[in-house]
CSV table of N, CA, C and O in Angstrom, one decimal:
chain,number,residue,atom,x,y,z
I,66,MET,N,5.9,-20.8,21.5
I,66,MET,CA,6.6,-19.7,21.0
I,66,MET,C,6.0,-18.4,21.7
I,66,MET,O,4.8,-18.2,21.8
I,67,SER,N,6.9,-17.5,22.1
I,67,SER,CA,6.5,-16.3,22.7
I,67,SER,C,5.8,-15.3,21.8
I,67,SER,O,6.0,-15.4,20.6
I,68,VAL,N,5.1,-14.4,22.3
I,68,VAL,CA,4.4,-13.4,21.5
I,68,VAL,C,5.4,-12.6,20.8
I,68,VAL,O,5.2,-12.2,19.6
I,69,VAL,N,6.5,-12.3,21.4
I,69,VAL,CA,7.5,-11.4,20.7
I,69,VAL,C,8.1,-12.2,19.5
I,69,VAL,O,8.3,-11.6,18.5
I,70,ARG,N,8.3,-13.5,19.7
I,70,ARG,CA,8.9,-14.3,18.6
I,70,ARG,C,7.8,-14.4,17.5
I,70,ARG,O,8.2,-14.3,16.3
I,71,LYS,N,6.6,-14.6,17.8
I,71,LYS,CA,5.5,-14.6,16.8
I,71,LYS,C,5.4,-13.3,16.0
I,71,LYS,O,5.3,-13.3,14.8
I,72,LEU,N,5.5,-12.2,16.8
I,72,LEU,CA,5.5,-10.9,16.1
I,72,LEU,C,6.7,-10.7,15.2
I,72,LEU,O,6.5,-10.2,14.1
I,73,TYR,N,7.9,-11.2,15.6
I,73,TYR,CA,9.0,-11.1,14.8
I,73,TYR,C,8.9,-11.9,13.5
I,73,TYR,O,9.2,-11.4,12.4
I,74,VAL,N,8.3,-13.1,13.6
I,74,VAL,CA,8.1,-14.0,12.4
I,74,VAL,C,7.1,-13.3,11.5
I,74,VAL,O,7.4,-13.3,10.2
I,75,THR,N,6.0,-12.8,12.0
I,75,THR,CA,5.0,-12.2,11.1
I,75,THR,C,5.6,-10.9,10.5
I,75,THR,O,5.4,-10.7,9.3
I,76,THR,N,6.4,-10.2,11.2
I,76,THR,CA,7.0,-9.0,10.7
I,76,THR,C,8.0,-9.3,9.6
I,76,THR,O,8.1,-8.7,8.5
I,77,ARG,N,8.7,-10.4,9.8
I,77,ARG,CA,9.7,-10.8,8.8
I,77,ARG,C,9.0,-11.2,7.5
I,77,ARG,O,9.5,-10.9,6.4
I,78,GLU,N,7.9,-12.0,7.6
I,78,GLU,CA,7.2,-12.4,6.4
I,78,GLU,C,6.6,-11.1,5.7
I,78,GLU,O,6.6,-11.1,4.5
I,79,LEU,N,6.1,-10.2,6.5
I,79,LEU,CA,5.6,-9.0,5.9
I,79,LEU,C,6.7,-8.2,5.2
I,79,LEU,O,6.6,-7.7,4.1
I,80,TYR,N,7.9,-8.1,5.8
I,80,TYR,CA,9.0,-7.5,5.3
I,80,TYR,C,9.4,-8.1,3.9
I,80,TYR,O,9.7,-7.3,3.0
I,81,GLU,N,9.4,-9.4,3.9
I,81,GLU,CA,9.8,-10.0,2.6
I,81,GLU,C,8.7,-9.8,1.6
I,81,GLU,O,9.0,-9.7,0.4
I,82,LYS,N,7.5,-9.7,2.0
I,82,LYS,CA,6.4,-9.4,1.0
I,82,LYS,C,6.5,-8.0,0.4
I,82,LYS,O,6.4,-7.9,-0.8
I,83,VAL,N,6.7,-7.0,1.3
I,83,VAL,CA,6.7,-5.7,0.8
I,83,VAL,C,8.1,-5.4,0.1
I,83,VAL,O,8.1,-4.4,-0.7
I,84,ALA,N,9.1,-6.2,0.2
I,84,ALA,CA,10.3,-6.0,-0.5
I,84,ALA,C,10.1,-6.3,-2.0
I,84,ALA,O,10.9,-5.9,-2.8
I,85,GLN,N,9.1,-7.1,-2.3
I,85,GLN,CA,8.8,-7.4,-3.7
I,85,GLN,C,8.1,-6.2,-4.3
I,85,GLN,O,7.4,-5.5,-3.6
I,86,PRO,N,8.3,-6.1,-5.6
I,86,PRO,CA,7.6,-4.9,-6.3
I,86,PRO,C,6.1,-5.2,-6.3
I,86,PRO,O,5.7,-6.4,-6.5
I,87,MET,N,5.3,-4.2,-6.3
I,87,MET,CA,3.9,-4.3,-6.4
I,87,MET,C,3.5,-4.6,-7.8
I,87,MET,O,4.0,-4.0,-8.7
I,88,PRO,N,2.7,-5.6,-8.0
I,88,PRO,CA,2.3,-6.0,-9.4
I,88,PRO,C,1.6,-4.8,-10.1
I,88,PRO,O,0.9,-4.0,-9.5
I,89,VAL,N,1.7,-4.7,-11.4
I,89,VAL,CA,1.1,-3.6,-12.2
I,89,VAL,C,-0.3,-4.0,-12.6
I,89,VAL,O,-1.2,-3.1,-12.5
I,90,ASN,N,-0.6,-5.2,-12.9
I,90,ASN,CA,-1.9,-5.6,-13.4
I,90,ASN,C,-2.9,-5.6,-12.2
I,90,ASN,O,-2.5,-5.8,-11.0
I,91,GLU,N,-4.2,-5.3,-12.5
I,91,GLU,CA,-5.2,-5.1,-11.4
I,91,GLU,C,-5.4,-6.3,-10.5
I,91,GLU,O,-5.4,-6.2,-9.3
I,92,GLN,N,-5.6,-7.5,-11.1
I,92,GLN,CA,-6.0,-8.7,-10.4
I,92,GLN,C,-4.8,-9.1,-9.4
I,92,GLN,O,-5.0,-9.3,-8.2
I,93,PRO,N,-3.6,-9.3,-9.9
I,93,PRO,CA,-2.5,-9.6,-9.0
I,93,PRO,C,-2.2,-8.6,-8.0
I,93,PRO,O,-1.9,-8.9,-6.8
I,94,ARG,N,-2.4,-7.3,-8.4
I,94,ARG,CA,-2.2,-6.2,-7.4
I,94,ARG,C,-3.2,-6.3,-6.3
I,94,ARG,O,-2.8,-6.1,-5.1
I,95,ASP,N,-4.5,-6.5,-6.6
I,95,ASP,CA,-5.5,-6.7,-5.5
I,95,ASP,C,-5.1,-7.8,-4.6
I,95,ASP,O,-5.3,-7.7,-3.4
I,96,GLU,N,-4.7,-8.9,-5.1
I,96,GLU,CA,-4.3,-10.1,-4.3
I,96,GLU,C,-3.1,-9.8,-3.4
I,96,GLU,O,-3.1,-10.1,-2.3
I,97,TYR,N,-2.2,-9.1,-4.0
I,97,TYR,CA,-1.0,-8.6,-3.3
I,97,TYR,C,-1.3,-7.7,-2.1
I,97,TYR,O,-0.9,-7.9,-1.0
I,98,ILE,N,-2.1,-6.7,-2.4
I,98,ILE,CA,-2.5,-5.8,-1.3
I,98,ILE,C,-3.3,-6.5,-0.3
I,98,ILE,O,-3.2,-6.2,0.9
I,99,GLU,N,-4.2,-7.4,-0.6
I,99,GLU,CA,-5.0,-8.2,0.3
I,99,GLU,C,-4.1,-9.0,1.2
I,99,GLU,O,-4.3,-9.1,2.4
I,100,SER,N,-3.0,-9.7,0.7
I,100,SER,CA,-2.1,-10.5,1.5
I,100,SER,C,-1.3,-9.6,2.5
I,100,SER,O,-1.1,-9.9,3.6
I,101,VAL,N,-0.9,-8.4,2.0
I,101,VAL,CA,-0.2,-7.4,2.9
I,101,VAL,C,-1.2,-7.0,4.0
I,101,VAL,O,-0.8,-6.9,5.2
I,102,ASP,N,-2.4,-6.8,3.7
I,102,ASP,CA,-3.4,-6.4,4.7
I,102,ASP,C,-3.6,-7.5,5.7
I,102,ASP,O,-3.7,-7.2,6.9
I,103,LEU,N,-3.6,-8.8,5.3
I,103,LEU,CA,-3.7,-9.9,6.3
I,103,LEU,C,-2.5,-9.9,7.2
I,103,LEU,O,-2.7,-10.1,8.4
I,104,PHE,N,-1.3,-9.7,6.7
I,104,PHE,CA,-0.2,-9.6,7.6
I,104,PHE,C,-0.3,-8.5,8.6
I,104,PHE,O,0.0,-8.6,9.8
I,105,LEU,N,-0.8,-7.3,8.1
I,105,LEU,CA,-0.9,-6.2,9.0
I,105,LEU,C,-1.9,-6.4,10.1
I,105,LEU,O,-1.8,-6.0,11.3
I,106,GLN,N,-3.0,-7.1,9.8
I,106,GLN,CA,-4.0,-7.5,10.7
I,106,GLN,C,-3.5,-8.4,11.8
I,106,GLN,O,-3.7,-8.3,13.0
I,107,ALA,N,-2.7,-9.4,11.3
I,107,ALA,CA,-2.1,-10.4,12.2
I,107,ALA,C,-1.2,-9.7,13.2
I,107,ALA,O,-1.2,-10.0,14.4
I,108,ARG,N,-0.4,-8.8,12.6
I,108,ARG,CA,0.6,-8.1,13.5
I,108,ARG,C,-0.1,-7.2,14.5
I,108,ARG,O,0.3,-7.1,15.6
I,109,ASP,N,-1.2,-6.6,14.1
I,109,ASP,CA,-2.0,-5.8,15.0
I,109,ASP,C,-2.5,-6.6,16.2
I,109,ASP,O,-2.4,-6.1,17.3
I,110,GLN,N,-3.0,-7.8,15.9
I,110,GLN,CA,-3.4,-8.6,17.0
I,110,GLN,C,-2.3,-9.0,17.9
I,110,GLN,O,-2.4,-9.1,19.2
I,111,GLN,N,-1.1,-9.3,17.3
I,111,GLN,CA,0.0,-9.7,18.1
I,111,GLN,C,0.5,-8.6,19.0
I,111,GLN,O,1.0,-8.7,20.1
I,112,LEU,N,0.5,-7.4,18.4
I,112,LEU,CA,0.9,-6.2,19.2
I,112,LEU,C,0.1,-6.0,20.4
I,112,LEU,O,0.6,-5.5,21.4
I,113,LYS,N,-1.2,-6.2,20.3
I,113,LYS,CA,-2.1,-6.1,21.4
I,113,LYS,C,-1.8,-7.0,22.5
I,113,LYS,O,-2.1,-6.7,23.7
I,114,GLY,N,-1.2,-8.2,22.2
I,114,GLY,CA,-0.9,-9.2,23.2
I,114,GLY,C,0.5,-9.2,23.7
I,114,GLY,O,0.9,-10.1,24.5
I,115,LEU,N,1.2,-8.2,23.4
I,115,LEU,CA,2.6,-8.1,23.8
I,115,LEU,C,2.7,-7.8,25.3
I,115,LEU,O,2.0,-6.9,25.9
I,116,PRO,N,3.6,-8.5,26.0
I,116,PRO,CA,3.8,-8.2,27.5
I,116,PRO,C,4.6,-6.9,27.6
I,116,PRO,O,5.2,-6.5,26.6
I,117,PRO,N,4.6,-6.3,28.8
I,117,PRO,CA,5.5,-5.1,29.0
I,117,PRO,C,6.9,-5.4,28.7
I,117,PRO,O,7.4,-6.5,28.9
I,118,VAL,N,7.6,-4.5,28.1
I,118,VAL,CA,9.0,-4.6,27.7
I,118,VAL,C,9.9,-5.1,28.9
I,118,VAL,O,10.9,-5.8,28.8
I,119,GLU,N,9.6,-4.7,30.1
I,119,GLU,CA,10.4,-5.0,31.3
I,119,GLU,C,10.4,-6.5,31.5
I,119,GLU,O,11.3,-7.1,32.2
I,120,LYS,N,9.4,-7.3,31.0
I,120,LYS,CA,9.3,-8.7,31.2
I,120,LYS,C,10.0,-9.5,30.1
I,120,LYS,O,10.0,-10.7,30.1
I,121,TRP,N,10.5,-8.8,29.1
I,121,TRP,CA,11.2,-9.5,28.0
I,121,TRP,C,12.5,-10.0,28.4
I,121,TRP,O,13.3,-9.4,29.2
I,122,THR,N,12.9,-11.2,27.8
I,122,THR,CA,14.2,-11.7,28.0
I,122,THR,C,15.2,-11.0,27.1
I,122,THR,O,14.8,-10.2,26.2
I,123,GLU,N,16.5,-11.2,27.2
I,123,GLU,CA,17.5,-10.5,26.4
I,123,GLU,C,17.3,-10.9,24.9
I,123,GLU,O,17.4,-10.1,24.0
I,124,ALA,N,17.0,-12.2,24.6
I,124,ALA,CA,16.7,-12.6,23.3
I,124,ALA,C,15.5,-11.9,22.7
I,124,ALA,O,15.5,-11.5,21.5
I,125,GLU,N,14.5,-11.8,23.5
I,125,GLU,CA,13.3,-11.1,23.0
I,125,GLU,C,13.5,-9.6,22.7
I,125,GLU,O,13.0,-9.0,21.8
I,126,ARG,N,14.4,-9.0,23.5
I,126,ARG,CA,14.8,-7.6,23.3
I,126,ARG,C,15.5,-7.5,21.9
I,126,ARG,O,15.2,-6.5,21.2
I,127,GLN,N,16.4,-8.4,21.6
I,127,GLN,CA,17.0,-8.4,20.3
I,127,GLN,C,16.1,-8.5,19.2
I,127,GLN,O,16.1,-7.8,18.2
I,128,LEU,N,15.1,-9.5,19.4
I,128,LEU,CA,14.1,-9.7,18.3
I,128,LEU,C,13.3,-8.4,18.2
I,128,LEU,O,12.9,-8.0,17.1
I,129,GLY,N,13.0,-7.8,19.3
I,129,GLY,CA,12.2,-6.5,19.3
I,129,GLY,C,12.9,-5.4,18.5
I,129,GLY,O,12.3,-4.7,17.7
I,130,GLU,N,14.2,-5.3,18.7
I,130,GLU,CA,15.0,-4.3,18.0
I,130,GLU,C,15.0,-4.6,16.5
I,130,GLU,O,14.9,-3.7,15.7
I,131,GLU,N,15.2,-5.9,16.1
I,131,GLU,CA,15.1,-6.2,14.7
I,131,GLU,C,13.7,-6.0,14.1
I,131,GLU,O,13.6,-5.5,13.0
I,132,THR,N,12.7,-6.2,14.9
I,132,THR,CA,11.4,-6.0,14.4
I,132,THR,C,11.1,-4.5,14.2
I,132,THR,O,10.5,-4.1,13.2
I,133,ILE,N,11.7,-3.7,15.0
I,133,ILE,CA,11.5,-2.2,14.9
I,133,ILE,C,12.2,-1.8,13.6
I,133,ILE,O,11.7,-0.9,12.8
I,134,LYS,N,13.4,-2.3,13.3
I,134,LYS,CA,14.2,-1.9,12.1
I,134,LYS,C,13.4,-2.4,10.9
I,134,LYS,O,13.3,-1.6,9.9
I,135,MET,N,12.8,-3.6,10.9
I,135,MET,CA,12.0,-4.0,9.7
I,135,MET,C,10.8,-3.2,9.6
I,135,MET,O,10.4,-2.9,8.5
I,136,ASN,N,10.2,-2.8,10.7
I,136,ASN,CA,9.0,-2.0,10.7
I,136,ASN,C,9.2,-0.6,10.0
I,136,ASN,O,8.3,-0.1,9.3
I,137,ARG,N,10.4,0.0,10.2
I,137,ARG,CA,10.7,1.2,9.6
I,137,ARG,C,10.7,1.1,8.1
I,137,ARG,O,10.2,1.9,7.3
I,138,TYR,N,11.3,0.0,7.6
I,138,TYR,CA,11.3,-0.3,6.2
I,138,TYR,C,9.9,-0.5,5.6
I,138,TYR,O,9.5,0.1,4.6
I,139,ILE,N,9.1,-1.3,6.3
I,139,ILE,CA,7.8,-1.6,5.9
I,139,ILE,C,7.0,-0.3,5.9
I,139,ILE,O,6.2,-0.1,4.9
I,140,ASP,N,7.1,0.6,6.9
I,140,ASP,CA,6.3,1.8,6.9
I,140,ASP,C,6.7,2.7,5.7
I,140,ASP,O,5.8,3.3,5.1
I,141,GLY,N,8.0,2.7,5.3
I,141,GLY,CA,8.4,3.5,4.2
I,141,GLY,C,7.8,3.0,2.9
I,141,GLY,O,7.4,3.7,2.0
I,142,ARG,N,7.8,1.7,2.7
I,142,ARG,CA,7.3,1.1,1.5
I,142,ARG,C,5.8,1.3,1.4
I,142,ARG,O,5.3,1.7,0.3
I,143,LEU,N,5.1,1.2,2.5
I,143,LEU,CA,3.6,1.4,2.5
I,143,LEU,C,3.3,2.8,2.2
I,143,LEU,O,2.3,3.1,1.5
I,144,ALA,N,4.1,3.7,2.7
I,144,ALA,CA,3.9,5.2,2.4
I,144,ALA,C,4.1,5.5,0.9
I,144,ALA,O,3.3,6.2,0.3
I,145,SER,N,5.1,4.9,0.3
I,145,SER,CA,5.4,5.1,-1.1
I,145,SER,C,4.3,4.5,-1.9
I,145,SER,O,3.8,5.1,-2.9
I,146,TRP,N,3.7,3.3,-1.5
I,146,TRP,CA,2.6,2.7,-2.2
I,146,TRP,C,1.4,3.6,-2.2
I,146,TRP,O,0.7,3.8,-3.1
I,147,LYS,N,1.2,4.1,-1.0
I,147,LYS,CA,0.0,5.0,-0.8
I,147,LYS,C,0.1,6.2,-1.7
I,147,LYS,O,-0.9,6.6,-2.4
I,148,GLN,N,1.3,6.8,-1.9
I,148,GLN,CA,1.5,7.9,-2.8
I,148,GLN,C,1.2,7.5,-4.2
I,148,GLN,O,0.6,8.2,-4.9
I,149,VAL,N,1.7,6.4,-4.6
I,149,VAL,CA,1.5,5.9,-6.0
I,149,VAL,C,0.0,5.7,-6.3
I,149,VAL,O,-0.5,6.1,-7.3
I,150,ILE,N,-0.7,5.1,-5.3
I,150,ILE,CA,-2.1,4.8,-5.5
I,150,ILE,C,-2.9,6.1,-5.5
I,150,ILE,O,-3.8,6.3,-6.3
I,151,GLN,N,-2.5,7.1,-4.7
I,151,GLN,CA,-3.2,8.4,-4.7
I,151,GLN,C,-3.0,9.1,-6.0
I,151,GLN,O,-3.9,9.7,-6.5
I,152,GLU,N,-1.8,9.0,-6.6
I,152,GLU,CA,-1.5,9.6,-7.8
I,152,GLU,C,-2.3,9.0,-9.0
I,152,GLU,O,-2.9,9.7,-9.8
I,153,GLU,N,-2.5,7.7,-8.9
I,153,GLU,CA,-3.3,7.0,-9.9
I,153,GLU,C,-4.7,7.3,-9.8
I,153,GLU,O,-5.4,7.5,-10.8
I,154,LEU,N,-5.2,7.4,-8.6
I,154,LEU,CA,-6.6,7.8,-8.4
I,154,LEU,C,-6.8,9.3,-8.9
I,154,LEU,O,-7.9,9.6,-9.5
I,155,GLN,N,-5.9,10.1,-8.6
I,155,GLN,CA,-6.0,11.5,-9.0
I,155,GLN,C,-6.1,11.6,-10.6
I,155,GLN,O,-6.9,12.3,-11.1
I,156,GLY,N,-5.2,10.8,-11.2
I,156,GLY,CA,-5.2,10.8,-12.7
I,156,GLY,C,-6.5,10.2,-13.2
I,156,GLY,O,-7.0,10.7,-14.2
I,157,SER,N,-7.0,9.2,-12.6
I,157,SER,CA,-8.2,8.6,-13.0
I,157,SER,C,-9.4,9.6,-12.9
I,157,SER,O,-10.2,9.7,-13.8
I,158,ARG,N,-9.4,10.3,-11.8
I,158,ARG,CA,-10.5,11.3,-11.6
I,158,ARG,C,-10.4,12.4,-12.6
I,158,ARG,O,-11.4,12.8,-13.2
I,159,GLN,N,-9.2,12.9,-12.9
I,159,GLN,CA,-9.0,13.9,-13.9
I,159,GLN,C,-9.4,13.4,-15.3
I,159,GLN,O,-10.1,14.2,-16.0
I,160,LYS,N,-9.1,12.2,-15.6
I,160,LYS,CA,-9.5,11.7,-16.9
I,160,LYS,C,-11.0,11.6,-17.0
I,160,LYS,O,-11.5,11.9,-18.1
I,161,ARG,N,-11.6,11.1,-16.0
I,161,ARG,CA,-13.1,11.0,-16.0
I,161,ARG,C,-13.7,12.3,-16.1
I,161,ARG,O,-14.7,12.5,-16.9
I,162,ARG,N,-13.2,13.4,-15.4
I,162,ARG,CA,-13.8,14.7,-15.5
I,162,ARG,C,-13.6,15.2,-17.0
I,162,ARG,O,-14.5,15.8,-17.5
I,163,HIS,N,-12.4,15.0,-17.5
I,163,HIS,CA,-12.1,15.5,-18.8
I,163,HIS,C,-13.0,14.8,-19.9
I,163,HIS,O,-13.5,15.5,-20.7
I,164,MET,N,-13.1,13.5,-19.8
I,164,MET,CA,-14.0,12.8,-20.7
I,164,MET,C,-15.5,13.2,-20.5
I,164,MET,O,-16.2,13.2,-21.5
I,165,GLY,N,-15.9,13.5,-19.3
I,165,GLY,CA,-17.2,13.9,-19.0
I,165,GLY,C,-17.6,15.2,-19.7
I,165,GLY,O,-18.7,15.4,-20.2
I,166,LYS,N,-16.6,16.1,-19.9
I,166,LYS,CA,-16.9,17.4,-20.5
I,166,LYS,C,-17.2,17.1,-22.0
I,166,LYS,O,-18.1,17.8,-22.6
I,167,TYR,N,-16.5,16.2,-22.6
I,167,TYR,CA,-16.8,15.9,-24.0
I,167,TYR,C,-18.2,15.3,-24.2
I,167,TYR,O,-18.9,15.6,-25.1
I,168,GLU,N,-18.6,14.4,-23.3
I,168,GLU,CA,-19.8,13.7,-23.3
I,168,GLU,C,-21.0,14.7,-23.1
I,168,GLU,O,-22.1,14.6,-23.6
I,169,GLN,N,-20.8,15.7,-22.2
I,169,GLN,CA,-21.8,16.6,-21.9
I,169,GLN,C,-21.9,17.8,-22.8
I,169,GLN,O,-22.9,18.5,-22.8
I,170,SER,N,-20.9,17.9,-23.7
I,170,SER,CA,-21.0,19.1,-24.5
I,170,SER,C,-22.1,19.1,-25.5
I,170,SER,O,-22.6,20.1,-25.9
I,171,GLY,N,-22.5,17.9,-26.0
I,171,GLY,CA,-23.6,17.8,-26.9
I,171,GLY,C,-23.5,18.7,-28.1
I,171,GLY,O,-24.3,19.5,-28.4
I,172,ALA,N,-22.4,18.5,-28.8
I,172,ALA,CA,-22.1,19.3,-30.0
I,172,ALA,C,-23.2,19.3,-31.0
I,172,ALA,O,-23.7,18.2,-31.3
I,173,THR,N,-23.6,20.4,-31.4
I,173,THR,CA,-24.7,20.5,-32.4
I,173,THR,C,-24.1,21.1,-33.7
I,173,THR,O,-23.0,21.6,-33.7
I,174,ALA,N,-25.0,21.2,-34.7
I,174,ALA,CA,-24.5,21.8,-36.0
I,174,ALA,C,-24.1,23.3,-35.8
I,174,ALA,O,-23.3,23.8,-36.5
I,175,SER,N,-24.8,23.9,-34.9
I,175,SER,CA,-24.4,25.4,-34.7
I,175,SER,C,-23.1,25.5,-34.0
I,175,SER,O,-22.6,26.6,-34.0
I,176,ALA,N,-22.5,24.5,-33.5
I,176,ALA,CA,-21.3,24.6,-32.8
I,176,ALA,C,-20.1,24.4,-33.8
I,176,ALA,O,-19.0,24.6,-33.4
I,177,TYR,N,-20.4,24.1,-35.0
I,177,TYR,CA,-19.3,23.9,-36.0
I,177,TYR,C,-19.1,25.2,-36.8
I,177,TYR,O,-20.0,26.0,-37.0
I,178,PHE,N,-17.9,25.4,-37.2
I,178,PHE,CA,-17.6,26.6,-38.0
I,178,PHE,C,-17.1,26.0,-39.4
I,178,PHE,O,-16.3,25.2,-39.5
I,179,PHE,N,-17.8,26.5,-40.4
I,179,PHE,CA,-17.5,26.1,-41.7
I,179,PHE,C,-16.7,27.2,-42.4
I,179,PHE,O,-17.2,28.3,-42.5
I,180,ASP,N,-15.6,26.9,-42.9
I,180,ASP,CA,-14.7,27.8,-43.6
I,180,ASP,C,-15.0,27.7,-45.1
I,180,ASP,O,-14.8,26.6,-45.7
I,181,SER,N,-15.5,28.7,-45.7
I,181,SER,CA,-15.8,28.6,-47.1
I,181,SER,C,-14.8,29.4,-47.9
I,181,SER,O,-14.5,30.6,-47.6
I,182,LYS,N,-14.2,28.7,-48.8
I,182,LYS,CA,-13.2,29.5,-49.7
I,182,LYS,C,-13.8,29.5,-51.1
I,182,LYS,O,-14.2,28.5,-51.7
I,183,ASN,N,-13.9,30.7,-51.6
I,183,ASN,CA,-14.5,30.8,-53.0
I,183,ASN,C,-13.4,30.7,-54.0
I,183,ASN,O,-12.5,30.9,-54.3
């Protein structure tokens, strides 16, 4: 199988993977992200071994065009995931800072106001 064909197959598998929604729970989500990362690493290695485009056959050129189309979709999905993860991290940081203020306040008896009604 040619390198172009292998790249197409790997890209197709990655395309199908990212077309699925990202799991919400932590454990399946980590496994999902790890599998996507493995596909990306495999594609990176295949891209390094690609021959010059001038040496591609007509069939390989068509596969290359389809690979580029799928890659655009993959890039868009990965960018949206990155945005979601960044927002979650931002919310987590803000929550931690907010909760830290309560823990550090060390409320004492002098910090309370007692309203006395006669």
